[in-house]
Each structure stands twice: as C-alpha cells, then as structure tokens.
Amino acid sequence: MFSLSSLVLARIGSLRTLRPLGRPGSQSKLPLAWLLAPTPAAFGFAVCSTIAALLSLVIALWMELDDPQWAPMTVWIVAQGSRGESLSKARWRLVGTGVGVVMSITLISAFNQHAWLFFPALALWLGGCCTLATLVRNFRSYALVLAGYTTCIIALGAIPDPENVFMTAMSRATYIVLGIVCESTVAGLFAHNLGQTARRNMRDKLRTALNNVSTSVSSLLSGDKEALIRSRTLFGPILTINDQIEFSEIEMGPHGREGDHARAALSAVSVLLSRGLGMAVRLQYVQTDQPAFRATSARVSEFLSGLSARLNGDEPIRLILRDLQLLRAECHQQIVDALTHEIGSVFDPSDDHSQLTALLDGRILHNALDELLGELEQGLREYDASQHFIKGDQFHFRLPTHMDKREALYNGVRAAVAITSAGLIWECTAWDMGLGFITFVAIVCGLFATRENPVVATTQFMVGSLWAAFVSFFLVFFVLPTQANYEMLVASLALPMIAGGLAARNAATALHSAAYTLLLPNFVHPLNQGRMNEVAWFNSTLAVLLGVFFAVLIFRAVLPFNNAAERWRMRRAILRDLRTLASSEPLPETREWIGRNIDRFSRLIRHAGPTPSPTIEGCLQGTLAAMTIGLNIIRLRALLKRNQVPPAARRAIEIVMKRMSNFTGLYGHTARAAREATIALRTMETTEPNIAKRIELTRAIAYLIVVSHELEVNAVFLDASKPYKAV
C-alpha cells in the first residue's frame, strides 16, 4: 500500500499550470504565432471587436461628442471571449455606471470648492468599492469597481466646471451606453444559434468534468500511485467551469434551471473526487486482499473507466444509471452476505477473530464503494437535468467560495491611498494635466485592486501602456495628419486595433492587450475639429503613463501582495472552519464546505507557478486533506442526527466532535480520540444484534478511519500556530 502524503510530496514540480487546448498541430514555433498565425476564433474576436470599436468612434464623432475616444474604449473593456461574458459584463457595466453617475454628482455637490474634503471622500468611496468587489465573483465584482472609478472619472472631469457636473455625467454615460450598444450589436450579428451553442458547450464542459473525475477515481481504485497527484489538479478546472456556467445561462436566453442543475452536478463531481481520495486512505487501513471486494472493485473501476465513452457516445442516461444501480445493489448484497456470515459466526466457535475482522473490513469497503457510486449517481442525474427544460422546476444551487476579508481590506486601503496621494501631488504641483493623472490612477486601481496578485497584473498593464503610446506616436505624428474623412480614419486605426484584439486572445499577452486596447483610442484622441498637436500628445500621454506607473508603485509599496501571508490566513481559516463544522448549528451543507475549499485549492494552484516549492506542495496536500476531513465530519454529524447508533458509540463519536470543536492542530489529541473511537466502534459492531445499527456503525468506522489518518499525516500543516514549511 502507498502513503497519501508521501506520494503527494514525492515529486516536486509535478503540478503544471493549465493551458487552453489548441487545434491539433497548432503549436507553432513562431515567436509571434498569435499575431502571424492566429486561430480562427481569435481572428474573429479581433475583427468583430475592432468593427464595433470603430463604429462607436464614428458615431461619437458624428454626434460631435467632446471626448469620442471613450466610446471605443468602452467597447474594448466590454468585449470578451464568449458572448455570455460580454453580455454579462455589459449588463453589470451599465449598473456600475449608473451608480457612479449618481455618486459623482453627490460628491461634487457636497464638497464643491473643498478639495480636502472631496479627495478623502472620493478615496473612501473607491476603497469601499474595491473592498466589496473582492468579496464577490465574476462581473458583479467588476460592477462594484466600475462604480468606484466611474465616480472618479466624472467627478474629476467636473472639477473645472462643477456647475455642469450633471452634463458631464450624462456625457460620460452616453459614451458608455454607445460603446455597449455597438459591441452588443456587432457581436450579435455574428452569433449564430447562440442558445444551442451555449447548451452544447455547457454539456461538453460537464462531460469533461465527469469523464476526468470518473477516470481518476477508477485509477485510485486500481492502485495507481500517480493518480493521487493527478487527481488534485482537477479541482481548479471544476471551479472554472462553475464560473462559466453563469455566462452560458446568459447565452441561452430564456431558460429554466439548467444552470443550477449543472452547478449541482459539478458539486457532486467534486464530492465524488473527494470520496475517491478518502477511499485511497481506507485501502491502507483495512484488509483489501478479499476475493469479494477485489471482484466488486474491479467491476466498479471498469464502469468508471468506460463512462467517458458512454457519455461521449450519447448513450441514454437511464441506461447508464441502470448499470450504476446494479453495481450499488451488488455492494448492498455483499454487505448483507458479510452480515449474514458474521451473525452465523456467533453460533460457530470455530470462526476466529481475524475472519470477523476481515468481514467487517469488507463491509467498510463495500459501504464506501456504495457511497462513492451514490455521488456519481447524483452527478449523472443533475447532468441529465441540466440538458433540458423542466416545467415548474424551482431548483436553485450556488457554490459558495472562499472569502479573504483581510485581503479585501488591503485592496480598499491601497486604492484609497493611491487616490489620496495622487490628489495631494496635484494640489502641491498645480500640474495642468493632474486631473488626467488622477483619473488613470483611479482606473488602474479599480481594474486591478481585486486581482489576487495585483503587482504582476499592473506591471504587465504598464508594459501594454507603453506599447499603446509607441503605436499612437506614429499614428498621431505621421498617419492622422493626412486623414480628411471617416473612411481613412477607420482604415488607419483598423490594423493596430486588430493586433490588440489578437493579443487579447493570447494568454501570455492578454494583460498587455488590456492596456493597449484601452489606451490606444485615448492616446490618439481623434477629434472632429482638427487633431491632437504634438505638445498636447506629449502632455496627455505622459500624464496617463505616469498615472499607470504611480498605481504600480502604490501596489508594490502599500500592503503588497504576499503569498506566504495569504497561505497563513488560509490555514487559519481552514482550522477555524474545521472547528465550526464540529459544533455549529444548523449543520453546514456539504456544498458550502466543498465550494470554499475548492476555491482555496485553486488559489494555491494559481499561485504555485510551473514549479511549485515543497512548501506549496505541502499546502496543496494540506488543503485537500482538510476538505476530506471536513466532509467526513459532516457525515459523522449527520449520522448522529439519525440517532441509530448505540449510546456508547454515540458518546465515543461525540468525544471526537468535542475534540474537533476545540481543535488547534497541536498535540494530536483529536487524532488519538478518533483512533480510540474507531477501536471502540469496531468492538461494539461485532456484538451489536441490531442490523440497522451495525450498518450505521460500519459507516461511522469508515469516516473515523479517514479523519484520524488525515489528522495524523497533516499535523504540521494543521498547526496554524506557526508558519508552515515543508521538510
């Protein structure tokens, strides 16, 4: 048998960052393959977004708006890789813009001509938005930061003429609405069969999750030592798919509860994977050299390994469920046979204790197999329900996530310090381009304050800003002076924008492209009544670049992101949650525990890099172990609530729960209590005459085995009184 912890820590560097799959043979050795040989999807995105951006610019010029560059800037902000993402972002951008408009008018009206009441209030508002945005997901987070920096854009723009703040706000809102309408219209023209495509994509993603996890669990049952290392990398993609389901729901248009069933299927798949890892632990502690178990395990493993072909072949789910239920029935029969043999042994003195122990171990293993298959059955039923509309369905499901409140506070403090400091610089220098400088400090802080590692993101954004300035230099100085109509203006800007769109679809240049596509229209600044002169270009471009640089400096200097500190907080949160699981009322739901810990696990993977250190490897293993411990605590408490175990067994389990409710990770008292409870329950089980109680005792023993093992193996990680460092 193999050790769970030794295998996970055996190979440093086995974890690799996930990369998007490309076309067969598409991996080119060209250094600029994303630009010179783009994929059809990337090229289509770049062209569609460019058309929408230039259309919005031409309409803004035709309407003789004073700052027409904001319209194409909005297009590039809203444009996303999928239609659902674009629609979601556009919707939340409208919400954030509306809040920003109201707040900007409020601040200017309240603090007119009182700069050092206005700037602290503006800083507190942006900081508060960034703090709250860190605690939510997807584009709801974007709406909050947008409300913050839209307030800054409008309020700072109204400072020279505060009496007309309402008109300034309406002007900015007009640009944003125009950009959103143009992007939605152009993207909608090229989105054929959007609803059917969204349903197919959601089905394919769920199939991928089911196939990968079932194959992984099959490998665990067959004793594949590498399966433990491979299995843990599956949690990150599950969380990504969960986030993407929201966008598929938007693309589907009017729909029922298909998305909720899809999220429930992913939750069941996550629990299935966790049960598979728990099964690997049980295989180390019980007698597995039993013909009945080997036969059942082989059939279950064969079923799991063949599930991928059956799902991909569109075999009816009812046929798959029929075979799965037959396997569960076989597990039940093996449990009944073992119980029958044990009861008969009471009257047969020739049966020794070792044979009774083997029978109990067989029941423990078959019970674990049955519960594992039960999770798969739940996942398949939810997968089937996600594929069609169910009339009158009121099902609702959300997967909770990890919230780091301290990091959220840090994000807010950084944004507030940045705005206050930028305002102080402007007040002290009376720089005529100071308002533009503060505006882009606010934009960068809003865009990147909620990033897990904003230092890296803002540095790449700064590089993209320099590229935008470089390209705009040639456009402003050599190309645009010769243009006299809209057609030539569009022709001049098309190729640079298409290049930015292609960069956005390449993972290595996506953040650079975010700055490039956002700032290029601003640096070029096309006008109806002339063009930007050289002095104005240098002044405005320098102000923007300095604003970006200043924001990067703030992120590096003020409460900078620290991987070790985040891991420390995460370990303490895990320890606190384990204590809560053992004592809180009502009993926490499995999906809540799974959601938070998958999010924690995926965060660690994102921060691990291509070659994680032994310490990060240990943190990954410890987080996974904590999730497994928590799931078994929930199962033990649910077992106690059913009240079908003898009083003595109940007391033994309650002692473990009491120890866990005071768990600190020190001394090993909880692990020892779990071991002692396991021994006691094994003794009680052999003498219990009630069949129902014996089955419950078998389940309790199986859960306690996993809890005691994971507590012992991960004792150093779970001791959050000192920093964790792998040996």
XYZ file of C-alpha atoms in Angstrom:
727
model
C 0.000 0.000 0.000
C 1.048 3.571 -0.570
C 1.024 6.628 1.693
C -1.147 9.567 0.677
C 1.201 12.242 1.983
C 4.427 10.642 0.718
C 3.046 10.379 -2.796
C 1.791 13.944 -2.928
C 5.142 15.283 -1.742
C 7.194 12.775 -3.740
C 7.548 14.730 -6.938
C 8.266 18.434 -6.812
C 7.206 20.152 -9.979
C 4.593 17.580 -10.945
C 1.898 20.260 -10.925
C 1.677 22.241 -14.139
C -0.309 25.304 -14.961
C -3.352 24.614 -17.096
C -3.206 25.837 -20.664
C -6.063 26.169 -23.130
C -6.247 23.415 -25.676
C -5.492 24.403 -29.223
C -6.092 22.774 -32.573
C -4.076 19.670 -33.403
C -0.767 20.773 -34.730
C -1.436 24.378 -33.856
C 1.554 24.835 -31.593
C 3.771 26.927 -33.773
C 7.390 27.719 -33.087
C 6.928 31.254 -34.383
C 7.642 33.769 -31.599
C 4.627 35.849 -32.701
C 2.346 32.979 -33.700
C -0.651 34.674 -32.014
C -0.206 37.618 -34.420
C 1.110 35.950 -37.596
C -0.883 32.709 -37.439
C -3.921 33.340 -35.184
C -6.668 30.814 -34.609
C -9.995 31.472 -36.407
C -11.664 32.217 -33.056
C -9.005 34.778 -32.112
C -9.140 36.422 -35.534
C -12.946 36.579 -35.438
C -12.895 38.158 -31.982
C -10.307 40.747 -33.033
C -12.149 41.742 -36.210
C -15.599 41.913 -34.572
C -14.310 43.975 -31.655
C -12.434 46.311 -33.993
C -15.536 46.850 -36.125
C -17.590 47.640 -33.023
C -14.918 49.999 -31.632
C -14.539 51.934 -34.893
C -18.302 52.077 -35.403
C -18.739 53.585 -31.933
C -15.952 56.092 -32.661
C -17.515 57.198 -35.948
C -20.951 57.593 -34.320
C -19.430 59.580 -31.435
C -17.689 61.866 -33.947
C -20.867 62.207 -35.990
C -22.741 63.191 -32.794
C -19.952 65.747 -32.140
C -19.328 64.481 -28.613
C -16.459 66.236 -26.847
C -14.438 63.108 -25.906
C -15.335 60.496 -28.557
C -12.426 58.192 -27.601
C -14.371 56.931 -24.572
C -16.813 55.046 -26.828
C -14.218 52.654 -28.406
C -12.506 52.361 -25.036
C -15.794 51.033 -23.629
C -16.082 48.538 -26.490
C -12.686 47.039 -25.702
C -13.466 46.899 -21.981
C -16.755 45.070 -22.576
C -15.546 42.712 -25.344
C -14.891 39.211 -24.004
C -14.053 35.821 -25.401
C -17.626 34.490 -25.203
C -20.932 36.152 -25.920
C -22.212 35.370 -22.442
C -19.214 37.060 -20.823
C -19.686 40.160 -22.995
C -23.404 40.383 -22.224
C -22.809 39.858 -18.510
C -20.052 42.450 -18.410
C -22.146 44.939 -20.418
C -25.096 44.469 -18.073
C -23.032 44.984 -14.939
C -21.173 47.879 -16.566
C -24.481 49.670 -17.015
C -25.287 49.051 -13.338
C -21.875 50.275 -12.207
C -22.076 53.312 -14.470
C -25.470 54.273 -13.086
C -24.205 54.090 -9.515
C -21.067 56.017 -10.473
C -23.077 58.791 -12.122
C -25.232 59.272 -9.026
C -22.264 59.190 -6.653
C -20.157 61.617 -8.719
C -22.934 64.195 -8.718
C -23.354 63.666 -4.970
C -19.660 64.185 -4.174
C -19.256 67.284 -6.364
C -22.414 68.767 -4.916
C -21.414 68.011 -1.321
C -17.758 69.121 -1.470
C -17.667 71.827 -4.136
C -14.556 74.019 -3.636
C -13.442 71.897 -0.657
C -10.622 69.841 -2.127
C -9.540 68.199 1.146
C -12.999 67.055 1.911
C -13.583 65.942 -1.673
C -10.428 63.810 -2.193
C -10.705 61.821 1.077
C -14.379 61.185 0.349
C -13.516 60.057 -3.201
C -10.735 57.825 -1.845
C -13.054 56.238 0.740
C -15.681 55.569 -1.931
C -13.219 53.916 -4.333
C -11.627 51.972 -1.471
C -15.011 50.756 -0.262
C -15.965 49.641 -3.782
C -12.696 47.716 -4.163
C -13.166 46.067 -0.760
C -16.682 44.862 -1.547
C -15.679 43.812 -5.070
C -13.102 41.409 -3.631
C -15.843 39.523 -1.788
C -17.983 38.715 -4.857
C -17.276 36.895 -8.113
C -17.393 37.395 -11.861
C -18.711 40.687 -13.230
C -20.608 41.608 -10.071
C -17.133 42.396 -8.804
C -16.500 44.426 -11.949
C -19.707 46.439 -11.406
C -18.514 47.482 -7.957
C -15.057 48.644 -9.050
C -16.635 50.330 -12.078
C -18.931 52.285 -9.769
C -15.783 53.417 -7.965
C -13.656 54.573 -10.871
C -16.607 55.905 -12.910
C -17.268 58.225 -9.976
C -13.627 59.330 -10.184
C -13.760 59.875 -13.957
C -16.908 62.001 -13.841
C -16.172 63.885 -10.633
C -12.599 64.749 -11.633
C -13.772 65.787 -15.088
C -16.302 68.132 -13.499
C -13.802 69.898 -11.209
C -13.025 72.715 -13.711
C -16.753 73.342 -14.175
C -18.623 71.914 -11.151
C -21.888 73.700 -12.011
C -22.204 71.443 -15.085
C -21.461 68.162 -13.310
C -24.809 66.748 -14.449
C -23.986 67.367 -18.110
C -20.520 65.880 -17.630
C -22.079 62.785 -16.081
C -24.595 62.446 -18.899
C -21.810 62.839 -21.448
C -19.732 60.031 -19.927
C -22.796 57.818 -19.587
C -23.595 58.427 -23.270
C -20.154 57.188 -24.332
C -20.516 54.056 -22.239
C -24.002 53.235 -23.487
C -22.902 53.877 -27.076
C -19.919 51.543 -26.702
C -22.040 48.798 -25.137
C -24.720 49.065 -27.825
C -22.164 48.905 -30.646
C -20.335 45.925 -29.155
C -23.579 44.046 -28.465
C -24.962 44.767 -31.943
C -21.866 43.713 -33.885
C -21.228 40.636 -31.737
C -24.893 39.669 -32.009
C -24.751 39.757 -35.813
C -22.036 37.095 -35.816
C -23.531 34.959 -33.018
C -25.488 32.211 -34.808
C -27.568 29.666 -32.859
C -26.286 31.194 -29.640
C -28.691 29.319 -27.358
C -27.987 25.902 -28.891
C -24.251 26.551 -28.869
C -24.377 27.562 -25.190
C -26.257 24.402 -24.236
C -23.811 22.274 -26.180
C -20.819 23.992 -24.568
C -22.273 23.523 -21.089
C -22.944 19.851 -21.828
C -19.408 19.335 -23.132
C -17.856 21.001 -20.064
C -19.907 18.852 -17.696
C -18.997 15.751 -19.646
C -15.343 16.666 -19.416
C -15.594 17.056 -15.629
C -17.488 13.767 -15.233
C -15.110 11.897 -17.530
C -11.937 13.210 -15.902
C -13.091 12.579 -12.342
C -14.512 9.108 -13.058
C -11.270 8.109 -14.792
C -9.262 9.455 -11.870
C -11.350 7.574 -9.278
C -11.024 4.419 -11.382
C -7.240 4.796 -11.250
C -7.376 5.284 -7.467
C -9.363 2.063 -7.062
C -6.912 0.143 -9.232
C -3.998 1.272 -7.033
C -2.338 3.721 -9.443
C 0.130 5.625 -7.268
C 0.337 8.579 -9.667
C -3.454 9.026 -9.591
C -3.281 10.889 -6.280
C -1.059 13.561 -7.806
C -3.145 13.812 -10.968
C -6.469 13.899 -9.125
C -5.889 17.093 -7.193
C -5.333 19.142 -10.364
C -8.975 18.501 -11.319
C -10.431 20.808 -8.652
C -9.231 24.001 -10.380
C -10.989 23.276 -13.714
C -14.180 22.349 -11.829
C -14.284 25.830 -10.271
C -13.583 27.437 -13.660
C -16.453 25.532 -15.252
C -18.710 26.587 -12.369
C -17.949 30.259 -13.128
C -18.506 29.802 -16.863
C -21.962 28.289 -16.390
C -23.255 31.754 -15.469
C -22.215 33.026 -18.901
C -23.752 30.021 -20.667
C -27.056 30.800 -18.927
C -26.992 34.315 -20.373
C -26.265 32.977 -23.856
C -29.168 30.516 -23.623
C -31.664 33.378 -23.326
C -34.980 32.443 -21.654
C -34.316 29.214 -19.783
C -35.280 27.199 -16.749
C -32.979 25.910 -14.034
C -30.497 24.142 -16.299
C -27.582 26.185 -14.953
C -28.455 25.371 -11.333
C -28.560 21.670 -12.155
C -25.190 21.999 -13.908
C -23.666 23.605 -10.801
C -25.180 20.856 -8.647
C -23.636 18.259 -10.976
C -20.213 19.880 -10.545
C -20.663 19.860 -6.770
C -21.495 16.141 -6.845
C -18.453 15.515 -9.040
C -16.270 17.351 -6.510
C -17.619 15.219 -3.661
C -17.090 12.115 -5.814
C -13.435 13.031 -6.260
C -13.081 13.636 -2.544
C -14.677 10.257 -1.791
C -12.206 8.668 -4.185
C -9.331 10.192 -2.244
C -10.923 9.022 1.009
C -11.232 5.551 -0.493
C -7.489 5.567 -1.165
C -6.947 6.221 2.561
C -9.253 3.371 3.645
C -7.404 0.953 1.385
C -4.341 1.498 3.585
C -6.080 0.648 6.870
C -8.276 -2.364 6.119
C -7.775 -5.800 4.655
C -8.195 -5.497 0.899
C -6.993 -8.984 -0.012
C -10.549 -10.299 -0.217
C -11.918 -12.002 -3.349
C -15.382 -10.433 -2.993
C -14.036 -6.888 -2.691
C -11.488 -7.355 -5.471
C -14.239 -8.526 -7.809
C -16.601 -5.668 -6.912
C -13.820 -3.078 -7.083
C -12.757 -4.339 -10.498
C -16.316 -4.017 -11.842
C -16.693 -0.511 -10.379
C -13.332 0.509 -11.834
C -14.331 -0.885 -15.233
C -17.635 1.009 -15.112
C -15.888 4.274 -14.209
C -13.213 3.950 -16.871
C -15.869 3.211 -19.513
C -18.150 6.099 -18.508
C -16.317 8.553 -20.773
C -17.037 6.548 -23.923
C -20.673 6.052 -22.949
C -21.272 9.762 -22.283
C -19.434 10.857 -25.413
C -21.430 8.307 -27.405
C -24.686 9.966 -26.255
C -25.931 6.777 -24.610
C -29.189 7.482 -22.725
C -28.516 8.399 -19.108
C -31.204 5.997 -17.906
C -29.170 3.051 -19.245
C -26.017 4.291 -17.514
C -27.963 4.804 -14.281
C -29.421 1.296 -14.567
C -25.935 -0.248 -14.688
C -24.782 2.012 -11.852
C -27.720 0.967 -9.681
C -26.900 -2.684 -10.364
C -23.384 -2.038 -9.066
C -24.805 -0.373 -5.948
C -27.119 -3.343 -5.482
C -24.096 -5.641 -5.670
C -22.390 -3.586 -2.945
C -25.526 -3.872 -0.812
C -25.637 -7.624 -1.389
C -22.007 -8.027 -0.353
C -22.742 -6.104 2.846
C -25.761 -8.339 3.570
C -23.725 -11.509 2.854
C -20.980 -10.376 5.215
C -23.534 -9.588 7.933
C -25.186 -12.977 7.457
C -21.829 -14.699 7.797
C -20.985 -12.672 10.910
C -24.306 -13.492 12.558
C -23.745 -17.158 11.799
C -20.286 -16.930 13.325
C -21.817 -16.120 16.687
C -23.043 -19.721 16.846
C -19.871 -21.209 15.333
C -16.940 -21.227 17.784
C -14.537 -22.359 15.046
C -14.593 -18.909 13.367
C -11.642 -16.887 14.646
C -11.406 -13.159 15.313
C -9.350 -12.434 12.173
C -12.118 -13.728 9.950
C -14.658 -11.488 11.678
C -12.288 -8.529 11.223
C -11.957 -9.334 7.520
C -15.734 -9.441 7.144
C -16.068 -6.062 8.848
C -13.339 -4.581 6.649
C -15.140 -5.920 3.594
C -18.339 -4.204 4.705
C -16.452 -0.954 5.309
C -15.010 -1.055 1.807
C -18.282 -2.014 0.113
C -20.112 0.694 2.026
C -17.502 3.231 0.834
C -17.918 1.998 -2.743
C -21.690 2.333 -2.447
C -21.447 5.928 -1.205
C -18.936 6.752 -3.934
C -21.317 5.410 -6.575
C -24.145 7.331 -4.897
C -22.317 10.607 -5.519
C -21.752 9.621 -9.140
C -25.452 8.788 -9.487
C -26.360 12.217 -8.104
C -23.932 13.865 -10.528
C -25.382 11.975 -13.507
C -28.960 12.853 -12.546
C -28.088 16.539 -12.232
C -26.162 16.365 -15.520
C -29.250 14.905 -17.210
C -31.495 17.588 -15.671
C -29.167 20.312 -16.997
C -29.720 19.198 -20.579
C -33.401 20.075 -20.917
C -36.101 22.386 -19.602
C -38.169 21.017 -16.704
C -41.574 22.649 -16.362
C -42.256 24.031 -12.886
C -38.696 23.388 -11.709
C -37.804 25.601 -8.717
C -34.381 24.104 -8.064
C -31.696 26.591 -7.021
C -27.998 25.956 -6.425
C -24.927 28.119 -5.816
C -21.423 27.013 -4.878
C -20.015 29.236 -2.081
C -16.419 30.432 -2.338
C -13.581 31.385 -0.024
C -13.582 34.997 1.212
C -10.366 36.606 2.413
C -11.682 39.643 4.281
C -8.226 40.899 5.182
C -7.108 40.872 1.546
C -10.338 42.699 0.657
C -9.485 45.359 3.237
C -5.954 45.625 1.850
C -7.375 46.184 -1.640
C -9.541 49.009 -0.358
C -6.687 50.619 1.571
C -4.381 50.524 -1.477
C -6.992 52.200 -3.681
C -7.758 54.853 -1.051
C -4.063 55.631 -0.507
C -3.490 55.874 -4.256
C -6.265 58.430 -4.805
C -5.357 60.473 -1.735
C -1.676 60.567 -2.708
C -2.430 61.452 -6.329
C -4.722 64.269 -5.174
C -2.000 65.557 -2.876
C 0.503 65.589 -5.753
C -1.902 67.597 -7.890
C -2.659 70.064 -5.102
C 1.048 70.616 -4.388
C 2.205 70.921 -8.007
C -0.852 72.543 -9.663
C 0.004 70.398 -12.698
C -2.329 71.289 -15.537
C -2.595 67.603 -16.542
C -3.031 66.494 -12.940
C -6.698 65.596 -13.256
C -5.919 63.196 -16.101
C -3.144 61.716 -13.980
C -5.512 61.107 -11.033
C -8.180 59.711 -13.363
C -5.924 56.949 -14.660
C -4.593 56.197 -11.200
C -8.221 55.532 -10.240
C -8.871 53.419 -13.346
C -5.825 51.193 -12.808
C -6.578 50.822 -9.093
C -10.163 49.874 -9.896
C -9.210 47.408 -12.613
C -6.550 45.582 -10.618
C -7.281 46.110 -6.925
C -9.331 42.894 -6.831
C -6.653 40.776 -8.500
C -5.112 38.164 -6.235
C -1.635 39.368 -7.208
C -2.077 42.964 -8.470
C 1.670 43.660 -8.630
C 2.203 41.248 -11.533
C -1.014 42.335 -13.279
C -0.279 46.077 -13.092
C 3.304 45.595 -14.262
C 2.064 43.862 -17.400
C -0.564 46.566 -17.803
C 2.180 49.194 -17.697
C 4.086 47.409 -20.472
C 0.909 47.385 -22.577
C 0.503 51.110 -21.923
C 3.987 51.753 -23.309
C 3.111 49.802 -26.451
C -0.068 51.869 -26.866
C 1.976 55.086 -26.543
C 4.534 53.811 -29.070
C 1.912 52.931 -31.704
C -0.093 56.120 -31.100
C 3.070 58.197 -31.623
C 3.279 57.073 -35.254
C -0.463 57.453 -35.761
C -0.610 60.972 -34.321
C 2.605 62.289 -35.889
C 2.659 60.601 -39.309
C -0.654 58.972 -40.226
C -3.592 61.008 -38.905
C -2.375 64.419 -40.170
C -3.073 63.189 -43.710
C -6.622 61.978 -42.977
C -9.618 64.036 -44.033
C -12.651 61.724 -43.663
C -14.068 58.923 -41.564
C -13.141 56.201 -44.057
C -9.435 56.959 -43.911
C -9.571 57.309 -40.120
C -11.130 53.842 -39.843
C -8.562 52.388 -42.248
C -5.700 53.902 -40.246
C -6.892 52.545 -36.888
C -8.136 49.124 -38.026
C -4.834 47.219 -38.179
C -3.477 48.456 -34.809
C -6.780 47.575 -33.143
C -6.946 44.123 -34.765
C -3.442 43.433 -33.457
C -4.624 44.380 -29.961
C -7.612 42.075 -30.302
C -5.368 39.173 -31.310
C -3.131 39.850 -28.308
C -6.208 39.705 -26.063
C -6.831 36.091 -27.114
C -3.284 35.024 -26.280
C -2.770 34.121 -22.605
C 0.781 35.488 -22.464
C -0.217 38.923 -23.810
C -3.796 39.281 -22.505
C -2.986 41.806 -19.770
C -0.704 43.781 -22.088
C -3.578 43.887 -24.575
C -5.992 45.141 -21.907
C -3.866 48.284 -21.545
C -3.109 48.595 -25.246
C -6.710 48.399 -26.484
C -7.989 50.605 -23.653
C -5.422 53.381 -24.026
C -4.784 53.462 -27.777
C -8.005 55.429 -28.525
C -7.217 57.764 -25.644
C -3.653 58.442 -26.848
C -4.798 59.018 -30.449
C -7.773 61.155 -29.310
C -9.465 61.733 -32.698
C -11.437 64.982 -32.961
C -13.987 66.492 -35.346
C -12.418 69.931 -35.427
C -8.777 69.037 -36.020
C -6.274 66.680 -34.428
C -4.164 66.443 -31.301
C -0.988 68.501 -31.695
C 2.444 67.287 -30.669
C 2.638 69.213 -27.395
C -0.839 68.082 -26.312
C 0.037 64.470 -27.185
C 3.202 64.529 -25.097
C 1.443 66.155 -22.146
C -1.620 63.900 -22.098
C 0.314 60.697 -22.841
C 2.860 61.467 -20.144
C 0.072 62.080 -17.625
C -1.548 58.717 -18.411
C 1.728 56.784 -18.302
C 2.700 58.427 -15.032
C -0.743 57.571 -13.643
C -0.245 53.895 -14.556
C 3.297 53.935 -13.131
C 2.120 55.584 -9.922
C -0.587 52.935 -9.458
C 2.015 50.174 -9.965
C 4.210 51.879 -7.367
C 1.343 52.004 -4.865
C 0.602 48.290 -5.349
C 4.261 47.487 -4.709
C 4.702 49.806 -1.729
C 1.380 49.754 0.170
C 0.471 46.405 1.732
C 1.971 44.454 -1.190
C 0.611 41.019 -2.017
C 2.412 38.262 -0.122
C 1.942 34.601 -0.997
C 3.180 33.388 2.381
C 0.824 35.722 4.267
C -2.132 34.572 2.165
C -1.283 30.915 2.851
C -1.040 31.727 6.572
C -4.505 33.324 6.585
C -5.893 30.440 4.564
C -4.554 27.854 7.019
C -6.069 29.740 9.949
C -9.398 29.968 8.110
C -9.307 26.210 7.417
C -8.624 25.477 11.091
C -11.456 27.785 12.173
C -13.845 26.165 9.688
C -12.976 22.663 10.907
C -13.867 23.711 14.457
C -17.119 25.228 13.217
C -18.077 22.071 11.328
C -17.909 20.018 14.516
C -20.169 22.205 16.640
C -22.210 24.754 14.658
C -25.963 24.593 14.270
C -27.524 24.069 11.851
C -25.165 21.531 10.323
C -23.251 23.170 7.425
C -24.095 21.832 3.986
C -21.638 19.743 2.024
C -21.726 22.127 -0.943
C -20.700 25.077 1.233
C -17.662 23.208 2.522
C -16.752 21.912 -0.950
C -17.121 25.334 -2.593
C -14.911 27.201 -0.144
C -12.165 24.602 -0.203
C -12.112 24.147 -3.968
C -11.678 27.911 -4.243
C -8.805 27.789 -1.742
C -7.225 24.913 -3.608
C -7.474 26.662 -6.984
C -5.944 29.833 -5.499
C -2.939 27.841 -4.342
C -2.604 26.271 -7.791
C -2.729 29.681 -9.485
C -0.010 30.996 -7.187
C 2.118 27.864 -7.393
C 3.583 28.577 -10.817
C 5.027 25.906 -13.130
C 7.458 24.549 -10.487
C 5.851 24.735 -7.020
C 8.124 24.582 -3.999
C 7.865 21.758 -1.433
C 6.077 24.168 0.909
C 3.378 24.940 -1.662
C 3.101 21.221 -2.468
C 2.536 20.626 1.247
C -0.093 23.381 1.374
C -1.908 21.834 -1.579
C -1.934 18.455 0.143
C -2.959 20.003 3.469
C -5.865 21.922 1.940
C -7.087 18.794 0.179
C -6.763 16.800 3.421
C -8.714 19.463 5.346
C -11.513 19.263 2.785
C -11.624 15.469 3.186
C -11.633 15.743 6.996
C -14.465 18.278 6.882
C -16.618 16.121 4.613
C -16.270 13.161 6.971
C -17.086 15.358 9.988
C -20.279 16.449 8.240
C -21.118 12.775 7.566
C -20.453 11.823 11.198
C -22.711 14.610 12.465
C -25.436 13.594 10.007
C -25.084 10.039 11.320
C -25.528 11.267 14.904
C -28.654 13.191 13.902
C -30.207 9.979 12.562
C -29.799 8.594 16.113
C -29.415 4.961 15.060
C -26.185 4.075 16.868
C -25.928 2.652 20.416
C -25.436 5.176 23.260
C -21.852 4.036 23.884
C -20.945 4.568 20.218
C -22.656 7.919 20.247
C -20.570 9.035 23.223
C -17.356 7.947 21.502
C -18.222 9.937 18.367
C -19.316 12.952 20.414
C -15.933 12.952 22.173
C -14.280 13.205 18.741
C -16.614 16.059 17.787
C -15.872 17.852 21.063
C -12.146 17.476 20.486
C -12.595 18.765 16.940
C -14.591 21.784 18.106
C -11.530 22.762 20.190
C -9.041 21.648 17.556
C -5.839 23.714 17.386
C -3.635 21.382 15.376
C -1.415 20.780 18.395
C -0.625 17.637 20.415
C -2.651 15.162 18.334
C -5.458 14.790 20.905
C -8.161 14.834 18.216
C -6.423 12.229 16.044
C -5.933 9.995 19.100
C -9.607 10.394 20.049
C -10.602 9.379 16.511
C -8.347 6.285 16.656
C -9.725 5.267 20.041
C -13.283 5.783 18.804
C -12.527 3.600 15.771
C -11.252 0.777 18.003
C -14.252 1.090 20.326
C -16.766 1.073 17.481
C -15.120 -1.984 15.925
C -15.628 -3.846 19.195
C -19.237 -2.670 19.566
C -20.016 -3.555 15.974
C -19.109 -7.213 16.388
C -21.558 -7.620 19.287
C -24.428 -5.405 18.111
C -27.520 -7.558 17.394
C -29.468 -4.839 15.521
C -28.664 -4.948 11.793
C -29.537 -1.270 11.158
C -27.266 -0.155 13.990
C -24.438 -2.359 12.723
C -24.663 -0.727 9.296
C -24.527 2.713 10.895
C -21.537 1.657 12.977
C -19.813 0.458 9.819
C -20.299 3.869 8.233
C -19.001 5.625 11.345
C -15.873 3.451 11.381
C -15.205 4.266 7.721
C -15.498 8.003 8.391
C -13.324 7.881 11.517
C -10.559 5.999 9.688
C -10.218 8.865 7.197
C -10.399 11.579 9.883
C -7.713 10.022 12.089
C -5.393 9.307 9.151
C -5.591 12.800 7.641
C -5.159 14.468 11.038
C -2.007 12.444 11.717
C -0.414 12.828 8.289
C -1.119 16.583 8.054
C -0.444 17.503 11.686
C 2.250 20.055 10.774
C 0.073 21.835 8.209
C -2.947 21.933 10.525
C -0.920 23.512 13.327
C -1.549 27.169 12.442
C 0.314 28.480 15.482
C 3.455 28.825 13.366
C 4.285 29.262 9.677
C 4.258 26.081 7.641
C 7.408 24.955 5.882
C 7.732 21.565 4.266
C 10.732 19.451 5.182
